[in-house]
Structures are given as C-alpha cells and as structure tokens.
Coordinates of C-alpha atoms in Angstrom, one line a residue:
Chain A
M78 CA 38.5 127.5 115.4
Q79 CA 41.6 126.7 113.4
E80 CA 44.7 127.0 115.1
S81 CA 48.1 126.3 114.4
S82 CA 51.5 127.2 116.5
I83 CA 54.9 126.9 115.5
Q84 CA 57.2 127.4 117.9
K85 CA 60.6 129.0 116.9
K86 CA 63.6 130.2 118.4
K87 CA 63.3 133.7 118.6
L88 CA 59.9 134.1 117.5
E89 CA 56.4 132.4 118.1
I90 CA 53.8 132.9 115.8
I91 CA 50.3 131.9 116.1
N92 CA 47.8 131.8 113.0
D93 CA 44.0 131.9 114.6
G94 CA 42.1 131.9 111.6
G95 CA 43.7 134.9 110.0
Q96 CA 44.7 136.7 113.1
I97 CA 48.5 136.6 113.3
V98 CA 50.0 137.2 116.7
I99 CA 53.7 137.2 116.7
I100 CA 55.7 136.9 120.2
P101 CA 59.2 137.6 120.2
L102 CA 60.8 135.6 122.7
S103 CA 63.3 136.9 125.2
S104 CA 65.7 138.7 122.6
I105 CA 65.7 141.0 119.4
T106 CA 68.9 142.7 118.9
I107 CA 70.9 144.2 115.7
Y108 CA 73.1 140.8 116.7
N109 CA 70.7 138.5 116.0
A110 CA 68.6 140.2 113.5
N111 CA 69.6 137.7 110.4
E112 CA 68.2 134.9 112.4
I113 CA 64.9 136.5 112.9
E114 CA 64.4 137.2 109.4
Q115 CA 65.1 133.7 108.4
Q116 CA 62.1 132.9 110.9
F117 CA 60.0 135.4 109.9
S118 CA 59.3 137.0 106.4
F119 CA 55.7 138.5 105.3
E120 CA 55.8 135.9 102.4
K121 CA 55.4 132.9 104.7
L122 CA 51.9 134.5 106.1
K123 CA 49.7 132.4 104.3
G124 CA 45.8 132.7 103.9
E125 CA 43.7 135.7 104.3
V126 CA 45.0 137.9 107.5
H127 CA 42.8 140.4 109.0
K128 CA 45.0 141.1 111.8
I129 CA 48.5 141.0 113.1
T130 CA 49.4 141.4 116.5
L131 CA 52.8 142.3 118.2
N132 CA 52.9 140.9 121.5
L133 CA 55.8 141.8 123.2
S134 CA 55.4 140.6 127.1
E135 CA 57.8 138.0 126.3
L136 CA 60.6 140.4 125.6
T137 CA 63.5 140.8 128.1
N138 CA 66.3 141.7 125.6
Y139 CA 65.7 144.3 122.9
D140 CA 67.4 147.2 120.9
S141 CA 66.9 149.4 118.0
Y142 CA 66.0 146.3 115.9
L143 CA 62.8 146.2 117.4
I144 CA 62.1 149.5 116.3
I145 CA 62.9 148.4 112.5
L146 CA 60.8 144.7 113.1
I147 CA 57.5 147.3 114.4
N148 CA 58.0 149.6 111.4
E149 CA 58.2 147.1 109.0
I150 CA 54.8 145.4 110.4
K151 CA 53.2 148.5 110.8
E152 CA 53.9 149.4 106.9
Y153 CA 53.0 145.9 105.7
C154 CA 49.9 146.2 107.7
S155 CA 49.1 149.4 106.3
S156 CA 49.9 148.3 102.6
E157 CA 47.6 145.6 103.0
N158 CA 44.9 146.9 105.0
I159 CA 45.5 145.0 107.8
E160 CA 44.8 145.9 111.3
F161 CA 47.9 145.9 113.3
E162 CA 48.2 145.9 117.5
L163 CA 51.1 146.3 119.5
T164 CA 50.6 144.4 122.8
G165 CA 52.6 143.6 126.3
L166 CA 54.2 146.7 126.5
N167 CA 55.6 147.8 129.9
D168 CA 56.8 151.5 131.1
N169 CA 60.3 150.8 129.6
L170 CA 59.4 149.2 126.4
Q171 CA 56.6 152.4 125.9
N172 CA 59.5 154.7 126.5
F173 CA 62.1 153.2 124.4
I174 CA 59.4 153.1 121.6
N175 CA 58.6 156.8 122.0
I176 CA 62.1 157.8 121.5
L177 CA 63.0 155.8 119.0
L178 CA 60.5 155.3 116.7
P179 CA 61.0 157.4 113.8
K180 CA 58.9 160.5 113.5
Q181 CA 57.2 162.0 110.6
K182 CA 60.2 163.7 108.4
E183 CA 59.8 167.2 107.4
T184 CA 62.4 167.2 105.0
P185 CA 61.9 169.7 102.1
P186 CA 60.7 167.9 98.6
I187 CA 63.7 166.9 96.7
E188 CA 63.6 168.8 93.4
H189 CA 64.8 166.6 90.4
K190 CA 66.3 168.3 87.4
S191 CA 66.6 166.3 84.0
F192 CA 70.0 164.8 83.2
L193 CA 70.9 167.6 80.8
V194 CA 69.9 170.4 83.4
A195 CA 71.9 168.5 85.8
Y196 CA 75.2 168.1 83.6
F197 CA 74.7 171.4 82.1
S198 CA 74.7 173.0 86.2
N199 CA 77.5 171.3 86.9
I200 CA 79.6 172.6 84.4
G201 CA 78.2 175.9 85.4
E202 CA 79.2 175.4 89.1
V203 CA 82.7 174.0 88.5
V204 CA 83.4 177.5 86.2
R205 CA 81.9 179.7 88.8
I206 CA 84.2 177.8 91.3
I207 CA 87.4 178.1 88.9
F208 CA 86.8 182.1 88.2
S209 CA 85.9 182.9 91.9
D210 CA 88.9 180.7 93.1
L211 CA 90.8 182.6 90.5
F212 CA 89.1 186.1 91.6
K213 CA 90.1 185.5 95.5
L214 CA 93.8 184.5 94.1
V215 CA 94.1 187.6 92.8
E216 CA 93.1 189.7 95.4
F217 CA 95.0 187.9 97.6
I218 CA 98.2 188.4 95.5
G219 CA 97.0 192.0 95.7
E220 CA 96.9 192.3 99.3
V221 CA 100.4 190.2 99.5
A222 CA 101.9 193.1 97.4
K223 CA 100.3 196.2 99.1
N224 CA 101.5 195.0 102.2
F225 CA 104.9 194.3 100.7
L226 CA 105.2 197.6 99.4
L227 CA 104.1 199.0 103.1
A228 CA 107.0 196.7 104.6
V229 CA 109.5 198.4 102.0
F230 CA 109.0 201.6 103.8
N231 CA 108.5 200.1 107.2
L232 CA 110.8 197.0 107.9
K233 CA 109.2 197.0 111.4
L234 CA 106.0 195.7 109.9
I235 CA 107.1 192.0 109.1
R236 CA 107.6 189.5 111.5
W237 CA 111.8 188.9 110.7
K238 CA 111.6 186.6 113.7
D239 CA 109.9 184.0 111.4
F240 CA 111.9 184.8 108.5
P241 CA 115.4 182.4 109.4
H242 CA 113.3 179.4 110.2
H243 CA 111.1 179.5 106.9
F244 CA 114.8 180.6 105.0
L245 CA 116.2 177.5 106.4
N246 CA 113.4 175.0 106.1
A247 CA 112.8 176.3 102.4
G248 CA 116.3 177.0 101.5
V249 CA 119.1 175.3 103.3
N250 CA 117.0 172.1 104.1
A251 CA 116.0 171.6 100.4
V252 CA 119.5 171.6 98.7
P253 CA 120.3 168.2 99.0
I254 CA 117.3 166.6 97.6
T255 CA 117.1 169.5 94.7
S256 CA 120.7 169.2 94.2
L257 CA 120.5 165.8 93.7
I258 CA 117.1 165.8 91.2
V259 CA 119.0 168.3 89.2
F260 CA 122.0 166.3 88.8
L261 CA 120.4 163.3 87.9
I262 CA 118.0 165.3 85.4
G263 CA 121.8 166.7 84.0
L264 CA 122.9 163.3 84.0
I265 CA 120.1 162.3 81.7
S266 CA 119.8 165.0 79.2
G267 CA 123.8 164.9 79.1
Y268 CA 123.3 161.1 77.7
Q269 CA 120.6 161.8 76.0
G270 CA 122.4 164.8 73.9
A271 CA 125.5 162.6 73.7
V272 CA 123.8 159.5 72.1
Q273 CA 122.1 162.6 69.4
L274 CA 125.2 164.6 68.8
S275 CA 128.0 162.1 68.3
Q276 CA 125.7 160.9 65.5
F277 CA 126.7 164.4 63.9
G278 CA 129.9 164.4 65.1
A279 CA 128.9 167.5 67.1
D280 CA 130.2 165.8 70.8
I281 CA 131.7 169.1 72.0
Y282 CA 128.4 171.1 71.5
L283 CA 126.9 169.1 74.6
A284 CA 128.2 171.6 76.7
D285 CA 126.1 174.0 75.2
L286 CA 123.1 171.6 75.3
V287 CA 123.5 171.1 78.7
G288 CA 124.9 174.3 80.0
I289 CA 122.1 176.4 78.4
S290 CA 119.2 174.1 78.9
I291 CA 120.0 173.3 82.6
T292 CA 120.6 177.2 83.4
R293 CA 117.7 178.5 81.7
E294 CA 114.9 175.8 82.1
L295 CA 115.6 172.6 84.0
S296 CA 117.3 173.9 87.2
P297 CA 114.8 176.5 87.8
L298 CA 111.7 174.7 86.9
M299 CA 113.0 171.5 88.6
V300 CA 113.4 173.6 92.2
A301 CA 110.5 175.1 91.8
I302 CA 108.5 172.1 91.6
I303 CA 110.1 170.5 94.5
V304 CA 110.0 174.0 96.4
A305 CA 106.2 173.6 95.8
G306 CA 105.8 170.4 97.2
R307 CA 107.9 170.6 100.1
S308 CA 107.3 174.2 101.3
G309 CA 104.2 175.2 99.3
S310 CA 102.3 172.5 101.0
A311 CA 103.9 172.8 104.5
F312 CA 102.6 176.5 104.4
A313 CA 99.4 175.6 103.2
A314 CA 99.0 172.6 106.0
E315 CA 100.4 175.3 109.1
I316 CA 98.2 178.3 108.0
G317 CA 95.3 175.8 107.8
T318 CA 95.6 174.1 110.8
M319 CA 96.0 177.5 112.3
K320 CA 92.7 178.4 110.9
V321 CA 91.0 175.3 112.2
S322 CA 92.2 175.6 115.8
E323 CA 90.9 179.4 115.5
E324 CA 94.7 180.8 115.9
I325 CA 94.3 183.4 113.0
D326 CA 91.1 184.6 114.6
A327 CA 92.8 185.2 117.8
L328 CA 95.5 186.8 115.5
T329 CA 93.3 189.1 113.8
T330 CA 91.6 190.2 117.6
M331 CA 94.9 191.1 118.9
G332 CA 95.6 193.5 115.9
F333 CA 97.7 191.5 113.9
D334 CA 97.6 191.7 110.0
R335 CA 97.7 187.9 108.9
I336 CA 99.6 188.7 105.6
Q337 CA 102.4 190.6 107.5
F338 CA 102.7 188.1 110.6
L339 CA 101.9 185.0 108.3
V340 CA 102.4 185.3 104.7
L341 CA 105.5 188.0 104.2
P342 CA 107.9 186.1 106.0
R343 CA 107.1 183.4 104.4
V344 CA 107.0 184.4 100.8
I345 CA 110.4 186.7 101.4
A346 CA 112.2 183.5 102.4
V347 CA 110.9 181.5 99.6
A348 CA 112.0 183.9 97.1
L349 CA 115.3 184.9 98.4
A350 CA 116.1 181.0 98.7
M351 CA 115.4 180.0 95.6
P352 CA 117.9 182.4 93.3
F353 CA 120.6 180.6 96.0
L354 CA 119.0 177.0 95.3
V355 CA 119.1 177.6 91.5
I356 CA 122.6 178.3 91.5
I357 CA 123.9 175.6 93.3
C358 CA 121.5 172.9 91.1
D359 CA 122.9 174.8 87.9
L360 CA 126.5 173.7 88.9
V361 CA 125.3 170.3 90.0
G362 CA 123.8 169.8 86.8
I363 CA 126.0 170.8 84.5
I364 CA 128.4 168.5 86.6
G365 CA 125.9 165.7 86.0
G366 CA 125.9 166.4 82.2
L367 CA 129.9 166.4 82.2
I368 CA 129.9 163.2 83.7
A369 CA 127.5 161.8 81.0
G370 CA 129.9 163.6 78.3
L371 CA 132.6 161.9 79.9
A372 CA 131.5 158.5 79.9
T373 CA 129.9 158.5 76.5
L374 CA 131.6 161.0 74.3
D375 CA 135.3 162.0 73.1
I376 CA 135.6 165.5 75.4
T377 CA 137.8 166.4 78.1
I378 CA 136.8 168.0 81.1
S379 CA 138.7 171.5 79.6
S380 CA 137.5 171.0 76.5
F381 CA 133.7 170.9 78.0
F382 CA 134.3 174.0 80.1
A383 CA 135.9 176.0 77.3
Q384 CA 132.8 175.3 75.0
L385 CA 130.6 176.3 78.0
N386 CA 132.3 179.2 78.5
V387 CA 131.7 180.0 74.9
A388 CA 127.9 178.9 74.6
L389 CA 126.5 180.4 78.4
N390 CA 126.2 183.9 78.8
Y391 CA 125.2 185.9 81.6
G392 CA 121.6 186.0 80.2
H393 CA 121.6 182.6 80.4
V394 CA 122.1 182.0 83.8
F395 CA 120.0 185.5 85.0
S396 CA 117.0 184.6 83.2
G397 CA 116.8 181.4 85.4
I398 CA 117.7 183.6 88.2
I399 CA 114.7 186.1 88.2
K400 CA 112.6 183.3 87.1
S401 CA 112.8 181.1 90.2
I402 CA 112.5 184.6 92.3
V403 CA 109.0 184.8 90.5
F404 CA 108.5 180.8 90.9
G405 CA 109.1 181.5 94.7
L406 CA 106.6 184.4 95.2
L407 CA 104.3 182.3 93.6
I408 CA 104.6 179.2 95.4
A409 CA 104.6 180.7 98.6
T410 CA 101.6 182.8 98.5
I411 CA 99.8 180.2 96.6
G412 CA 100.7 178.0 99.7
C413 CA 99.7 180.6 102.0
F414 CA 96.6 181.3 100.2
R415 CA 95.3 178.1 100.3
G416 CA 96.0 177.6 103.6
F417 CA 93.4 180.7 104.4
Q418 CA 91.2 179.0 102.3
V419 CA 90.5 175.9 104.9
Q420 CA 87.4 175.7 106.4
G421 CA 86.3 172.8 109.1
G422 CA 88.8 170.5 110.0
A423 CA 91.1 167.9 109.0
E424 CA 89.6 166.9 105.7
S425 CA 89.5 170.5 104.4
V426 CA 93.3 170.7 105.5
G427 CA 94.3 168.0 103.8
R428 CA 92.3 169.0 100.5
Y429 CA 93.6 172.5 100.2
T430 CA 97.6 171.1 100.8
T431 CA 97.2 169.0 97.7
A432 CA 95.7 171.9 96.0
S433 CA 98.6 174.7 96.8
V434 CA 101.3 171.7 95.4
V435 CA 98.4 171.5 92.3
S436 CA 98.0 174.9 91.7
G437 CA 101.9 176.1 92.7
V438 CA 103.0 173.6 90.0
F439 CA 100.6 174.5 87.6
L440 CA 101.0 178.2 88.3
V441 CA 105.0 178.0 87.9
I442 CA 104.6 176.1 84.7
L443 CA 102.1 178.4 83.1
T444 CA 104.5 181.3 84.1
D445 CA 107.6 179.8 82.6
A446 CA 105.6 179.8 79.3
V447 CA 105.3 183.2 79.6
F448 CA 108.6 183.8 80.4
V449 CA 109.8 181.8 77.5
F450 CA 107.8 184.4 75.2
L451 CA 109.1 187.5 76.9
L452 CA 112.5 186.6 77.0
S453 CA 112.7 185.7 73.3
A454 CA 110.9 188.8 72.4
L455 CA 113.5 190.6 74.2
G456 CA 116.0 188.3 72.7
I457 CA 117.9 187.1 75.9
Chain B
M273 CA 68.6 139.1 139.4
A274 CA 71.5 140.8 137.7
D275 CA 73.8 142.2 139.7
K276 CA 72.7 146.5 140.6
K277 CA 76.7 147.5 139.8
I278 CA 77.5 148.0 136.5
I279 CA 81.4 149.1 136.9
E280 CA 83.1 149.0 140.0
V281 CA 86.5 150.6 140.5
K282 CA 89.1 148.9 143.2
D283 CA 92.1 150.6 143.9
L284 CA 92.5 152.7 141.1
T285 CA 96.3 154.7 141.1
V286 CA 97.1 156.8 138.2
R287 CA 100.8 158.3 137.8
Y288 CA 102.3 160.1 135.0
G289 CA 106.5 159.5 135.8
E290 CA 106.4 161.0 139.4
R291 CA 103.4 162.6 139.4
T292 CA 100.3 161.2 141.3
I293 CA 97.0 162.0 139.7
L294 CA 94.5 159.7 141.5
E295 CA 95.6 157.5 144.2
N296 CA 93.3 154.4 145.7
V297 CA 90.2 155.5 144.1
N298 CA 87.3 153.2 144.6
F299 CA 83.5 153.4 143.6
H300 CA 81.0 152.1 141.7
I301 CA 78.2 152.9 139.1
N302 CA 74.9 151.2 139.4
R303 CA 73.1 149.9 136.1
G304 CA 70.5 152.5 134.7
E305 CA 71.5 155.5 137.0
I306 CA 73.1 158.5 135.7
F307 CA 76.4 159.3 137.4
V308 CA 78.6 162.3 137.7
I309 CA 81.8 162.9 138.2
V310 CA 82.9 166.4 139.1
G311 CA 85.8 168.3 140.7
G312 CA 87.9 171.4 140.2
S313 CA 90.5 171.9 137.2
G314 CA 93.1 169.1 137.0
C315 CA 91.8 166.9 139.9
G316 CA 91.9 163.9 137.5
K317 CA 88.3 163.6 136.1
S318 CA 89.2 163.3 132.6
T319 CA 92.0 160.9 133.6
L320 CA 89.2 158.9 135.6
L321 CA 86.8 159.1 132.1
R322 CA 90.5 157.8 129.7
Q323 CA 90.7 155.1 132.3
L324 CA 87.3 153.9 132.9
I325 CA 87.1 153.8 128.2
G326 CA 90.2 151.9 128.5
L327 CA 92.1 154.5 126.7
E328 CA 94.7 154.5 129.4
T329 CA 95.9 151.6 131.6
P330 CA 96.1 152.4 135.5
T331 CA 99.1 152.3 137.6
N332 CA 97.6 149.9 140.1
G333 CA 94.2 148.7 140.7
E334 CA 91.0 147.7 138.7
I335 CA 88.3 148.2 136.9
Y336 CA 85.5 145.7 136.4
F337 CA 82.3 145.7 134.1
E338 CA 79.9 143.4 134.9
N339 CA 82.1 141.7 137.1
V340 CA 84.8 141.2 134.5
N341 CA 88.3 142.6 134.7
F342 CA 88.7 145.2 132.0
T343 CA 91.9 146.3 133.4
S344 CA 93.5 142.9 132.9
A345 CA 91.0 141.8 129.9
D346 CA 92.6 140.8 126.7
K347 CA 92.2 142.7 123.5
K348 CA 89.3 140.5 122.3
Q349 CA 87.6 140.5 125.6
K350 CA 88.2 144.3 125.7
N351 CA 86.8 145.0 122.3
Q352 CA 83.8 143.1 123.6
I353 CA 83.0 145.1 126.7
L354 CA 84.1 148.1 124.4
R355 CA 81.3 147.4 121.9
R356 CA 78.9 147.9 125.3
F357 CA 80.2 151.7 125.7
G358 CA 79.8 154.7 123.9
V359 CA 81.5 157.8 124.4
L360 CA 80.6 161.4 123.5
F361 CA 83.8 163.2 123.3
Q362 CA 84.2 166.7 124.5
S363 CA 84.8 168.0 120.9
S364 CA 82.4 166.1 119.5
G365 CA 85.3 163.7 117.8
L366 CA 82.9 163.2 114.7
F367 CA 85.3 162.2 111.7
A368 CA 85.3 165.4 109.5
S369 CA 85.7 163.7 106.0
M370 CA 82.5 161.7 106.7
T371 CA 78.8 162.7 106.6
L372 CA 76.4 162.2 109.9
A373 CA 75.3 159.5 108.4
E374 CA 78.7 157.5 107.7
N375 CA 80.0 158.5 110.7
I376 CA 77.2 156.7 112.6
A377 CA 77.2 153.7 110.2
L378 CA 80.7 153.2 110.6
V379 CA 80.3 151.2 113.8
L380 CA 77.0 149.2 113.0
E381 CA 79.3 147.8 109.4
K382 CA 82.0 147.1 111.7
Y383 CA 80.3 145.0 114.3
T384 CA 76.8 143.7 112.8
D385 CA 75.7 141.7 109.4
L386 CA 72.8 144.0 109.1
P387 CA 72.0 144.9 105.3
D388 CA 72.5 148.6 104.1
D389 CA 68.5 149.5 104.1
K390 CA 68.2 148.3 108.0
I391 CA 71.4 150.6 108.9
E392 CA 70.0 153.6 107.5
K393 CA 66.8 152.9 109.3
I394 CA 69.1 152.8 112.4
I395 CA 70.6 156.1 111.4
E396 CA 67.2 157.6 110.4
M397 CA 66.3 156.7 113.8
K398 CA 69.1 157.8 116.1
L399 CA 69.5 161.2 114.4
D400 CA 65.7 161.4 115.1
A401 CA 66.1 160.8 118.3
V402 CA 68.7 163.5 118.9
G403 CA 66.3 165.8 116.9
L404 CA 68.9 165.9 113.7
N405 CA 66.4 163.9 111.3
G406 CA 67.2 165.2 107.8
F407 CA 70.6 166.1 108.4
Q408 CA 72.2 162.7 107.3
D409 CA 74.4 164.0 104.3
F410 CA 75.4 166.7 106.2
L411 CA 79.6 167.1 107.1
P412 CA 80.1 168.0 110.6
S413 CA 81.8 171.2 109.4
E414 CA 78.4 172.1 108.1
I415 CA 76.4 172.2 111.4
S416 CA 76.5 174.2 114.6
G417 CA 78.7 173.3 118.2
G418 CA 75.4 171.7 119.6
M419 CA 74.4 170.0 116.5
K420 CA 77.6 168.6 116.2
K421 CA 77.4 167.1 119.8
R422 CA 73.8 165.7 118.8
A423 CA 75.3 163.8 116.2
A424 CA 77.9 162.5 118.2
F425 CA 75.4 161.9 121.0
A426 CA 74.2 159.7 118.0
R427 CA 77.0 157.9 116.9
S428 CA 77.8 157.3 120.5
M429 CA 74.4 155.2 120.8
A430 CA 74.5 153.6 117.3
L431 CA 74.9 150.0 119.0
D432 CA 72.6 150.9 122.1
P433 CA 75.4 150.5 124.3
D434 CA 74.8 149.8 128.2
V435 CA 76.9 152.5 129.2
L436 CA 77.4 156.1 127.7
F437 CA 80.0 158.2 128.6
F438 CA 80.6 161.9 128.6
D439 CA 83.6 164.1 128.8
E440 CA 82.2 167.7 129.0
P441 CA 78.9 167.3 127.4
S442 CA 78.3 171.2 128.1
S443 CA 81.1 172.6 127.0
G444 CA 81.0 175.4 124.4
L445 CA 77.6 175.1 124.3
D446 CA 75.1 178.0 125.0
P447 CA 72.6 177.5 128.1
V448 CA 69.5 176.6 126.1
T449 CA 71.4 174.0 123.9
S450 CA 73.1 172.8 126.9
A451 CA 69.9 172.4 128.8
S452 CA 68.4 170.7 125.7
L453 CA 71.2 167.8 125.8
D454 CA 70.9 167.7 129.3
E455 CA 66.9 166.8 128.7
L456 CA 67.9 164.4 126.2
I457 CA 70.7 162.6 128.4
V458 CA 68.0 162.3 131.2
Q459 CA 65.5 161.4 128.0
I460 CA 67.5 158.5 126.8
N461 CA 68.5 157.3 130.3
R462 CA 64.3 156.5 131.4
G463 CA 63.3 155.6 127.8
L464 CA 66.5 153.0 127.1
G465 CA 67.5 152.6 130.8
T466 CA 71.3 153.5 129.6
T467 CA 73.7 153.8 132.2
M468 CA 74.8 157.6 132.1
V469 CA 78.5 158.6 133.3
I470 CA 79.1 161.8 132.8
V471 CA 82.4 164.2 133.3
S472 CA 81.5 167.9 134.1
H473 CA 82.1 171.1 136.0
D474 CA 79.1 172.5 134.6
L475 CA 76.9 173.0 137.9
A476 CA 73.6 173.4 136.7
S477 CA 74.1 170.5 134.1
I478 CA 75.2 168.7 137.0
L479 CA 72.3 169.2 139.5
N480 CA 69.9 168.7 136.6
V481 CA 70.6 165.2 135.4
A482 CA 72.7 163.4 138.4
H483 CA 71.3 160.7 140.5
R484 CA 74.6 160.2 141.9
I485 CA 77.6 162.3 142.2
I486 CA 81.4 161.6 143.2
M487 CA 83.5 164.6 143.4
L488 CA 87.2 164.5 143.1
D489 CA 89.7 166.5 144.5
K490 CA 93.2 167.4 143.7
S491 CA 95.2 167.5 146.9
E492 CA 93.8 164.4 148.1
K493 CA 94.3 162.7 144.6
G494 CA 90.6 161.0 145.0
I495 CA 87.2 161.0 145.8
I496 CA 86.2 163.5 148.8
A497 CA 82.5 163.2 148.5
T498 CA 79.6 160.8 147.3
G499 CA 76.0 161.2 147.1
T500 CA 73.0 162.6 145.7
P501 CA 72.9 165.9 144.6
D502 CA 70.9 167.3 147.4
E503 CA 73.5 165.8 149.9
L504 CA 76.5 167.1 148.3
R505 CA 74.7 170.6 148.2
N506 CA 74.5 170.2 151.9
S507 CA 77.7 168.6 152.5
P508 CA 79.3 169.5 155.6
D509 CA 82.6 169.2 153.9
E510 CA 83.3 172.9 153.1
R511 CA 85.4 172.3 149.9
V512 CA 82.0 170.1 148.7
Y513 CA 79.7 172.6 150.1
N514 CA 81.5 175.6 148.3
F515 CA 81.7 173.8 145.0
F516 CA 78.2 173.1 145.1
N517 CA 77.1 176.5 146.3
R518 CA 79.3 178.6 143.6
I519 CA 81.2 180.0 146.7
A520 CA 84.9 181.4 146.1
S521 CA 87.5 179.9 148.7

C-alpha cells in the first residue's frame, strides 16, 4: 500500500493508491477561499484517481464557501467518472448543506436569437416604445384639455389652494436665473451682431437685430428651456414620488380626480407665469444688447431706442408671448405626464424626471419650429 | 468553550431631546437563539433595534457583541462587527436600481476577494435558500412584496452573518407568505445556527418562531417581561397576559 500525506494549513490531502481523502482543517470560509484554492486544485491530483472522499469531521468553522467546495468536487468527480463521498457530517453540517446546496434549477430554456433577429427586434421594440409613449402623451394631453374645459365652466373643480405655490415657484422664483441667462444671451448676440454690422456701417441696425431676435425667439425659448429644467423636472419628481408612496392611489380612492387635483393647478400656474417671465426677459435681453452696442459701436442710448421703436411692432412681442404660453402648457403637462409614468422606486423617479426635461425641451423646440412656419405663413 | 451570550445590553437609555424612549434596559441574547422583541406601538422596539445594529448611539449604557463594547468601538471595529450582522428592514431596503443578484453581490464584492464566478454561485445559493432561484436578474420593482422580503433575507445572509436582525418581517405580507417566512427563519436558524433577533408585534408569528421573548412597555420605558412564549402567555402581569392573549385593555 502506497501512502503519501501532505500536511497543509487549511486542508489535509491523503492519496491512498488513487483513493483521495480531503480533510478540511478547522476553517473553510469566504475569507480564506483564496488560501484554500492555492493549496488545492484538481490539476494537482496526480495519477489515476478512483474515489474522492471529503471528510468534514475536523471542520469547526464554515460558511457558504464550503458548499462551493463540495459542489466543485462533486462536479469534477461526475465529469471524470470518479466516485465521490462526503463523510464526517454532524447534524448541524447536514442541515447547513441541506439548506444551501443548490437544488435543480427550474428556469425555462433561454431562446437564443440570431444577431440579425435580435438587432431588428430591438429596433422594433424601441419604435414600439416611442409610439406607445407618444400615444399615451396625446391621450394625457386630451385628458388635461377635457378637464380644463370642464374647469372653465366650474372653477371649483381646480384646487386653487396650490396655485399660488406653483406660480411662485415656477414664475417669481425663476426671475433671477431666467433674467440673467437672457441678459447674457442679449449681450452675446449684441456683441456678435455689432462685429458684423460695423463692417457695413449699419451700426444702428443692432437695435433691430437684438430687439426682434430677443422678443420673437431667444427670450421665449430660453425661458422655456430654463422652466423645463426647473419646474418640469420638479413636477415629475413630485408626482413620481407621490405615486411611489401610493399617495396618488389614496387620492383616487378618496374620489379626487388626479388631473384636477394635481395637474391643472401646475399647468395653469406655469402657463400664466411664462408671459410675465418672457416680458421681463425681453426687457433685460434688450438691455444686454444695448450694453454690447454702447461698448463696441458708435451709437447712443436714444438712437438705439428710437431705432427699436421703428423696428419692433406688436406682432414681434405678442408672438413671443403667445409662444411662451404654449410652451408653459407643454412643459407642465409633460412634467406631470412623466411623473404619472413612474413605477417602482427611487430609480424610476430619477429616470422619468430626466425624461421630463429631455422631452420637454425637445417638444418646446419642435413647437417653436412649427410656430416659425405658421407665423411666417400668416405674415406676422 | 464559547460564551453563551452573543449580545449583551447594559443599562441602555435612549432619549430624543426631553423625551425618554428607553431607560436602563438590560438583557442579553444567547448564541443560536431566536430572540423576539415585542410591545405595543411606540414602546421603543424599533429604537432598540436601531441601537443594536449601530444606527443610533445610546444616551447612556452599552451594547456588547461577544464581550466587545459595540457602543464605544471605533469605526474600524464597528465595521468588523457589522460585517457579522445581517439586517432585514421593514420595507426590505433593496436597492431599486439593482437586480437581486447585484443587491446580494454588493457586500460580497466589498468584503471578500472572491472571483466573480464564486460570487455568482453564492448568489444562486442564497436565492435558492429563500426560494428565489431564477430571479437573479429581476429588479425589486418587478417582484411581489413577499418576494422582496425573501430577496432582502437572501441579501442579509450574503456574508453568512452570526446574527440576523429583522424589523417587522411580516408587515405587509399575507398570512400564508408570512408563515412561509417564519418557516424560513426557523429553518435557517436550525440549519445555519444563526442567531435571530426579531422585532415584531405579529402575535401568530412571534409564538411560532420565538425561543425567548422580551416585552417592552411605553409607560415603563423598558422591559416588563422576559421568557419563553409559554411563560409570557401565562404571565401573571396583566399587561403581558392581555398582549399575548389578544385581550383589549
């Protein structure tokens, strides 16, 4: 009988003529897994092996890693047609193994798709999601419009108590940041315009350039983008969190209409706040352009305003104001819509808050393009 | 021979401002037992649990884990002790943005050097133990409340802790799911020898699983009874008797 015995720190391995006995000594845990793997690997089993016995009689400290070790030895034995035996089990160890040894998996077979099929089915899925999202948005806008019309005939339907809070947040509190941004936009466009106009001796036309671009386009657009980032996202997060904490369900079960209670006060507040913001930003933006002109061109304040008086008409100013109301309606509606789409937990709130800003800004710019065509067709 | 006591609480007092929640509370938890903390609403059960798992520091008193003062332990020592704890929160506390597998892998990746394939095997093993094998890639939002509790149970067992803490494990669960969770607690306790500390007021569940119970009382600001389920059910103290026999006072 040939016997070789190697005393190791964590494992004792006895090879008795092809009959291998592995005896873990004291501790087999996830914290000493690496040491065990360094001491023992199947590649180290030399010669012909008929049977592997795992003797756990010396084991005092163990955790899930023991199960991994048992499984690996079992799998190796089964693949190499080697007999496997587990010995030295006490009741606690037997219970431990019974609980943690993985049972046969009952997972359904995975359907493997070819690359092309998977690629096109992914495209199809994305298109389906976009159209389904669009359909739901149109449905939601319809619901808001219907409730708005109902509220026109019965003002009590709307929760006016929330209106001042939303008007203050979306409008008054947004004045500093929107003013600053549009002032800088006026300054930049005034400076850039001045450089070009001075080459043709058309300095005074800076008033036309700044006045019309600010009132018609830049002011409503910039205000809308900032409000989408501030208020649209806030609405999505507020309503989303309410949905997660089942507050919306509570409202519904108490007989409140979610649109009248939550959406209309926000939509009306933003739609009414937008024109005020745009008027303030029109003035500030023009002043920005004026400062750029005074700094770089040979014009005076009075000549600038005299030219502005000639260049600007009511059409320019009112087209910007009308646009801002539509932008406000869109931003608030999208924010609320995304909030209602939240499902699950915090991660979903974050996802739809981001989506509210992205889709809000996208729809604002798309609507602005539509306005450009419409107003030019109408000659305004 | 190892000490029978695994956790010992000495003269624990918890005050929030002027309000005293617990005063001079003393008890110990034995290794391998299912220890239940009960009491009416507002008696300080959850406060006591938060103290035991180190989320809050007591106003006075000490908590010992295997004779090491957990209350005054430095951050490193505290982390070493916490690694031997598993906690199942009332609302599961699973990370919503991670799959069940990722939730369980988190601590394994942080505290061990195990390679990915071994971590995967442990995840599979733990999910299998709670009856959720095959749900590795599901997000918490995609499974039911009972399954969330089971998944959180699997996560709390990731590092094979010595002590598992449960905050109202049966809250929000139907009686059948609640009973199966109880069964799982008992099974894990027997099989793995894990000490279980449960905060609950679900009487059916308490009587089903507990080896030893302490009852807290709001007006006493501490423990009014300690014993086995049978001892408390037949307690001479009217408050305890009424609680365990569902008698309105």
